[in-house]
Amino acid sequence: MFIMSNENRYNAIIRIHCPDKEGIIASVTNFIKKYSGNVVALDQHVDISNNHFFMRVEWEMESFQLPFDEIEKQFQNEIADSFQMHWTLNSTKQHPKMALFVSRLSHCIYDLLARYQAKELEVEIPVIISNHLELKPIAEQFGIEFHHFHITKENKEDQEEKELILLKEKGVDFVVLARYMQIISPKFIESYPNNIINIHHSFLPAFAGAKPYHAAYERGVKIIGATSHYVTENLDAGPIIDQDIIRISHNDSIKSLVQKGKDIEKIVLSRAVKAHVNRKTLVYKNRTVIFN
Amino acid sequence: MFIMSNENRYNAIIRIHCPDKEGIIASVTNFIKKYSGNVVALDQHVDISNNHFFMRVEWEMESFQLPFDEIEKQFQNEIADSFQMHWTLNSTKQHPKMALFVSRLSHCIYDLLARYQAKELEVEIPVIISNHLELKPIAEQFGIEFHHFHITKENKEDQEEKELILLKEKGVDFVVLARYMQIISPKFIESYPNNIINIHHSFLPAFAGAKPYHAAYERGVKIIGATSHYVTENLDAGPIIDQDIIRISHNDSIKSLVQKGKDIEKIVLSRAVKAHVNRKTLVYKNRTVIFN
Amino acid sequence: MFIMSNENRYNAIIRIHCPDKEGIIASVTNFIKKYSGNVVALDQHVDISNNHFFMRVEWEMESFQLPFDEIEKQFQNEIADSFQMHWTLNSTKQHPKMALFVSRLSHCIYDLLARYQAKELEVEIPVIISNHLELKPIAEQFGIEFHHFHITKENKEDQEEKELILLKEKGVDFVVLARYMQIISPKFIESYPNNIINIHHSFLPAFAGAKPYHAAYERGVKIIGATSHYVTENLDAGPIIDQDIIRISHNDSIKSLVQKGKDIEKIVLSRAVKAHVNRKTLVYKNRTVIFN
Amino acid sequence: MFIMSNENRYNAIIRIHCPDKEGIIASVTNFIKKYSGNVVALDQHVDISNNHFFMRVEWEMESFQLPFDEIEKQFQNEIADSFQMHWTLNSTKQHPKMALFVSRLSHCIYDLLARYQAKELEVEIPVIISNHLELKPIAEQFGIEFHHFHITKENKEDQEEKELILLKEKGVDFVVLARYMQIISPKFIESYPNNIINIHHSFLPAFAGAKPYHAAYERGVKIIGATSHYVTENLDAGPIIDQDIIRISHNDSIKSLVQKGKDIEKIVLSRAVKAHVNRKTLVYKNRTVIFN
């Protein structure tokens, strides 16, 4: 008996944005058809107020008559140039490398690592970084390298530089701040543009900044939320990837808000990470398109 | 002063389903491009388990080089035949004619008529039909013809026949059962296949049949729901268009379930009607595709 | 045959707040027991950070050995004085009188009037007031007096004075701003403290002020909301009664946000009005307790 | 320096149900007041259709003039007898012992163990039991005893007997079936009445039994759910503790339903376990009262 190699059973994904114009979809799908690719997912969006076009298309490489390595050049010449496209190509074989930044709270990291271990998240996790030691045992539980970078006002610049060197060594593609209680410097952010995902424990833009549950309690809201977003230089103001909420009441103390909030924080962060990993996100003018 | 005619400022909509195959999207979008149409919405779906393809595309007619009346023939010859497509063509100028069937409860009819009056629903409502007289004043409030068909076991067949004649006279395209408490006969259903929308006051398939709130109370559920669906011969088993839920507790009596349920019934029904009116629904094998 | 009079079949409701102390619940329930009252609902809450106690108790008057008119004096002497209670007494026979303020949008007023007509809301509505004429036909549909007060910067003070005189004439107990697009003056607010309910079309405190849907679109949120609250001098900052949300996506234009938002605005406003009418709300330090 | 012992800083909890009658709340709160207890939570409910009363009251023991050991006798004599109460007494010092039953899926067990390790769940977990070996490493990660009981049709009775002996040895108070894919025998259930919590991956009563996600997919629902309930002899028909749902669409394959469902399964199960552990649940006539 002969077992077919799975090596060619993967998909290519292209994400595009460009000025809207007649015939973009036809051109892109013709390109794939021409090389005998079979489209398995296509989602497009037109931002009418900006007259801008967005598209994600995924197709099977098994039957595709163009080697993956040559897609970039051909697509650029045949299609992208004429439409002034910004675009990226990925393959589902490439599992992106994710670094986790944590402080003392364990709910988000557990949720992500449990999914990782259950092979629900198609990433590699070469390193977990923290400014505290409390969660080191969890990294060990899952057999992942843990690095401790103690951060003070004075050493922050140095420490971030060392962190960046470590991330580079490990080939990290994107960073997840899983309730990491430090503000990241602009320099760090520039090293990973639209590749740092944060979870903020409020339905942004409400209660940006510190202690959102205390602020929510004071304001007397009847709903609390959590927001995952890409980190930009403006604190808690980056492009939103996902949000969710939970209903509360006057019966809830700040302590119970914190507790209930954890359940949505971890789910919203994991959903955002999954969308990012599956190349379903696209950032444009500080907003996201989240493809199907 | 000269007012520009808006006559050509409308869109064409095509909904398609056919066996999945390479190149469908390219072919359809090429067709539109060829006649200089500008796509404003495109959504497609592949049902992988059935290897079946679904698509809805909407484009502006203003610049389109083919008169609306000729689209049908051209599209059939150029595209549809070769892919064995089932497809329908609509124009946003054609406002479908909707008949409302009601009994005694007013929340759904008020919700629909308020939207209709606010021009939120692009329909015409030539007639409201009821087996009771209680809601006649509401029809009068909105200036809509009201017809009373008293229904008994004995006269049901006759009455439905008269109703069908009336619907035909009025040119009714689809029927909405807005808490109409009668079971529709197969013959009636066959006259409007996938064009009768019902609201059932439970999250189907739970609590199909009579008195779902009583059944929900007895079972002690913590969530109640409402389901809008196309009516088929199998009671409460037709293709689901939309569902929603509301959280309840042991504090809720049957009376308060009924009350809370009304809020989701009317919203879910109105959302379903809107999806139908905007030609965003497609039925296949007793399930719906709801396009963006 | 003899039909029992229903005159005595109503309930009394007491809402209390006072510093927390041992024995409050026992004292209040003993009071009701002493006069043979049967408690049908009791809900209490302790705000631990303020050491403050809240309670709502409702009991049947049919068997109660103290006439309703004497409850106030007896309860004050026997119970309220010793606990320094702030408290109010109501009877379910008294249907509060509600004035509706509207501008041009009809969804909230229709939702409230449809519930009113279906006897779902136990209020009287002696008057609808608007700064525009568009919704006058709806008031007429429901047979309710409509008064038009055109508002300009110059005449605002005068017009509000006239409105207050009208409200007094009609015996209005509370005011509902059903998408009334005017800011109410402090003087007006002082005439109805904790008795003016507004619906704001965002999940406050996010997007307070004008054009919240535009702001939500700009920010790129994935969830929009609506908030009902008591009006205070600080714009959109009064005690929140209820909130709800709906999920949106990058596909939604501002127009579709407005559309989807209407569905939650009307439901959230109606729920708040119902809670107020059923005497289930209590304001303390700019937050609400919403009793079961 | 002198550190106060915390030994007396705990609460007593009484849960009651009995026929409804005047004066129950007054009697119970008088009892607590008499011994100088400070009530920190009180929630009551009247099931009007059954004329049955339910109550949970929690008070601080620090100032209480009756030792915990004597409460049972005194309360029975002074209060419970005259009202024919069914009631239970607990102390927040007693952390109940929970056994986890699992098969191959890890999401629920991870969610529970992560909460346990973060001290969010006030339980002890002396043992994890499985019919498979896959999750043994997770038990080891958290340092919890793991026992493997391979189950076949033939050995089921014997194996369950051994399991019961083990649970007894470990002093287990209640059992959580965290996606344990076996049906528990009536004999086993009788050993833990209202003390076995299951998570079913549908919004019951819809899709009871095997493969609910497949059934949900076939039926074309637009919402899927998860239900935690106490296990009774009737499969998936026991008293419901909590439910939650997630919105899906035609785009979701069975695989993605399974994936999305996991997120609500684990949250719903953990919420149910927390309610049980905090003695907030009460079962009556196959339904639950969930106290605040």
mmCIF file of N, CA and C in Angstrom, chain B residues 182-224:
data_model
loop_
_atom_site.group_PDB
_atom_site.id
_atom_site.type_symbol
_atom_site.label_atom_id
_atom_site.label_comp_id
_atom_site.label_asym_id
_atom_site.label_seq_id
_atom_site.Cartn_x
_atom_site.Cartn_y
_atom_site.Cartn_z
ATOM 1 N N GLN B 182 -52.698 29.447 13.594
ATOM 2 C CA GLN B 182 -53.285 28.350 12.826
ATOM 3 C C GLN B 182 -52.193 27.581 12.089
ATOM 4 N N ILE B 183 -52.412 26.285 11.921
ATOM 5 C CA ILE B 183 -51.516 25.498 11.071
ATOM 6 C C ILE B 183 -51.972 25.653 9.616
ATOM 7 N N ILE B 184 -51.007 25.924 8.749
ATOM 8 C CA ILE B 184 -51.296 26.136 7.331
ATOM 9 C C ILE B 184 -51.293 24.775 6.627
ATOM 10 N N SER B 185 -52.212 24.592 5.715
ATOM 11 C CA SER B 185 -52.300 23.289 5.039
ATOM 12 C C SER B 185 -51.199 23.139 3.986
ATOM 13 N N PRO B 186 -50.831 21.896 3.681
ATOM 14 C CA PRO B 186 -49.811 21.652 2.650
ATOM 15 C C PRO B 186 -50.141 22.331 1.332
ATOM 16 N N LYS B 187 -51.408 22.351 0.989
ATOM 17 C CA LYS B 187 -51.788 22.960 -0.292
ATOM 18 C C LYS B 187 -51.425 24.440 -0.319
ATOM 19 N N PHE B 188 -51.728 25.110 0.770
ATOM 20 C CA PHE B 188 -51.394 26.529 0.894
ATOM 21 C C PHE B 188 -49.880 26.716 0.816
ATOM 22 N N ILE B 189 -49.168 25.879 1.518
ATOM 23 C CA ILE B 189 -47.697 25.999 1.553
ATOM 24 C C ILE B 189 -47.112 25.830 0.153
ATOM 25 N N GLU B 190 -47.686 24.873 -0.586
ATOM 26 C CA GLU B 190 -47.174 24.643 -1.937
ATOM 27 C C GLU B 190 -47.360 25.846 -2.862
ATOM 28 N N SER B 191 -48.328 26.682 -2.527
ATOM 29 C CA SER B 191 -48.552 27.881 -3.355
ATOM 30 C C SER B 191 -47.476 28.938 -3.098
ATOM 31 N N TYR B 192 -46.820 28.851 -1.958
ATOM 32 C CA TYR B 192 -45.768 29.822 -1.622
ATOM 33 C C TYR B 192 -44.523 29.117 -1.083
ATOM 34 N N PRO B 193 -43.896 28.290 -1.905
ATOM 35 C CA PRO B 193 -42.743 27.528 -1.402
ATOM 36 C C PRO B 193 -41.607 28.460 -1.010
ATOM 37 N N ASN B 194 -41.068 28.268 0.177
ATOM 38 C CA ASN B 194 -39.992 29.118 0.712
ATOM 39 C C ASN B 194 -40.379 30.594 0.692
ATOM 40 N N ASN B 195 -41.666 30.853 0.786
ATOM 41 C CA ASN B 195 -42.148 32.226 0.807
ATOM 42 C C ASN B 195 -43.179 32.464 1.900
ATOM 43 N N ILE B 196 -43.204 31.558 2.873
ATOM 44 C CA ILE B 196 -44.029 31.794 4.064
ATOM 45 C C ILE B 196 -43.080 31.785 5.251
ATOM 46 N N ILE B 197 -43.043 32.880 5.972
ATOM 47 C CA ILE B 197 -42.137 33.016 7.114
ATOM 48 C C ILE B 197 -42.947 32.963 8.393
ATOM 49 N N ASN B 198 -42.550 32.092 9.296
ATOM 50 C CA ASN B 198 -43.228 31.962 10.583
ATOM 51 C C ASN B 198 -42.279 32.367 11.708
ATOM 52 N N ILE B 199 -42.864 32.813 12.831
ATOM 53 C CA ILE B 199 -42.078 33.002 14.043
ATOM 54 C C ILE B 199 -42.571 31.986 15.065
ATOM 55 N N HIS B 200 -41.656 31.159 15.549
ATOM 56 C CA HIS B 200 -42.027 30.209 16.599
ATOM 57 C C HIS B 200 -41.383 30.656 17.898
ATOM 58 N N HIS B 201 -42.145 30.595 18.978
ATOM 59 C CA HIS B 201 -41.675 31.170 20.233
ATOM 60 C C HIS B 201 -40.889 30.183 21.085
ATOM 61 N N SER B 202 -39.863 29.589 20.457
ATOM 62 C CA SER B 202 -38.877 28.784 21.196
ATOM 63 C C SER B 202 -37.625 28.708 20.340
ATOM 64 N N PHE B 203 -36.503 28.306 20.948
ATOM 65 C CA PHE B 203 -35.303 28.056 20.147
ATOM 66 C C PHE B 203 -35.415 26.652 19.583
ATOM 67 N N LEU B 204 -36.024 26.589 18.410
ATOM 68 C CA LEU B 204 -36.197 25.287 17.750
ATOM 69 C C LEU B 204 -34.841 24.624 17.545
ATOM 70 N N PRO B 205 -34.790 23.297 17.611
ATOM 71 C CA PRO B 205 -35.886 22.338 17.666
ATOM 72 C C PRO B 205 -36.447 22.100 19.069
ATOM 73 N N ALA B 206 -35.973 22.802 20.086
ATOM 74 C CA ALA B 206 -36.582 22.613 21.397
ATOM 75 C C ALA B 206 -37.991 23.190 21.394
ATOM 76 N N PHE B 207 -38.903 22.507 22.038
ATOM 77 C CA PHE B 207 -40.255 23.013 22.266
ATOM 78 C C PHE B 207 -40.995 23.363 20.974
ATOM 79 N N ALA B 208 -40.906 22.484 19.983
ATOM 80 C CA ALA B 208 -41.770 22.623 18.823
ATOM 81 C C ALA B 208 -43.204 22.401 19.279
ATOM 82 N N GLY B 209 -44.161 22.835 18.454
ATOM 83 C CA GLY B 209 -45.568 22.602 18.772
ATOM 84 C C GLY B 209 -46.156 23.639 19.694
ATOM 85 N N ALA B 210 -47.241 23.248 20.355
ATOM 86 C CA ALA B 210 -48.036 24.217 21.123
ATOM 87 C C ALA B 210 -47.392 24.533 22.470
ATOM 88 N N LYS B 211 -47.663 25.728 22.974
ATOM 89 C CA LYS B 211 -47.318 26.154 24.330
ATOM 90 C C LYS B 211 -45.841 25.971 24.678
ATOM 91 N N PRO B 212 -44.947 26.501 23.858
ATOM 92 C CA PRO B 212 -43.528 26.332 24.162
ATOM 93 C C PRO B 212 -43.074 27.006 25.469
ATOM 94 N N TYR B 213 -43.685 28.115 25.848
ATOM 95 C CA TYR B 213 -43.248 28.754 27.104
ATOM 96 C C TYR B 213 -43.630 27.900 28.306
ATOM 97 N N HIS B 214 -44.803 27.272 28.239
ATOM 98 C CA HIS B 214 -45.166 26.360 29.317
ATOM 99 C C HIS B 214 -44.165 25.208 29.393
ATOM 100 N N ALA B 215 -43.816 24.680 28.234
ATOM 101 C CA ALA B 215 -42.866 23.560 28.208
ATOM 102 C C ALA B 215 -41.497 24.007 28.716
ATOM 103 N N ALA B 216 -41.088 25.219 28.345
ATOM 104 C CA ALA B 216 -39.790 25.738 28.801
ATOM 105 C C ALA B 216 -39.783 25.899 30.316
ATOM 106 N N TYR B 217 -40.905 26.397 30.826
ATOM 107 C CA TYR B 217 -41.017 26.564 32.286
ATOM 108 C C TYR B 217 -40.913 25.202 32.969
ATOM 109 N N GLU B 218 -41.666 24.240 32.471
ATOM 110 C CA GLU B 218 -41.648 22.904 33.067
ATOM 111 C C GLU B 218 -40.252 22.299 33.060
ATOM 112 N N ARG B 219 -39.544 22.483 31.951
ATOM 113 C CA ARG B 219 -38.220 21.879 31.823
ATOM 114 C C ARG B 219 -37.179 22.606 32.665
ATOM 115 N N GLY B 220 -37.493 23.843 33.042
ATOM 116 C CA GLY B 220 -36.543 24.583 33.878
ATOM 117 C C GLY B 220 -35.330 25.095 33.136
ATOM 118 N N VAL B 221 -35.508 25.490 31.876
ATOM 119 C CA VAL B 221 -34.373 26.030 31.121
ATOM 120 C C VAL B 221 -33.962 27.390 31.675
ATOM 121 N N LYS B 222 -32.733 27.790 31.397
ATOM 122 C CA LYS B 222 -32.217 29.074 31.871
ATOM 123 C C LYS B 222 -32.163 30.102 30.737
ATOM 124 N N ILE B 223 -32.578 29.686 29.568
ATOM 125 C CA ILE B 223 -32.580 30.534 28.370
ATOM 126 C C ILE B 223 -33.833 30.198 27.574
ATOM 127 N N ILE B 224 -34.541 31.219 27.108
ATOM 128 C CA ILE B 224 -35.627 30.955 26.162
ATOM 129 C C ILE B 224 -35.271 31.613 24.830
#
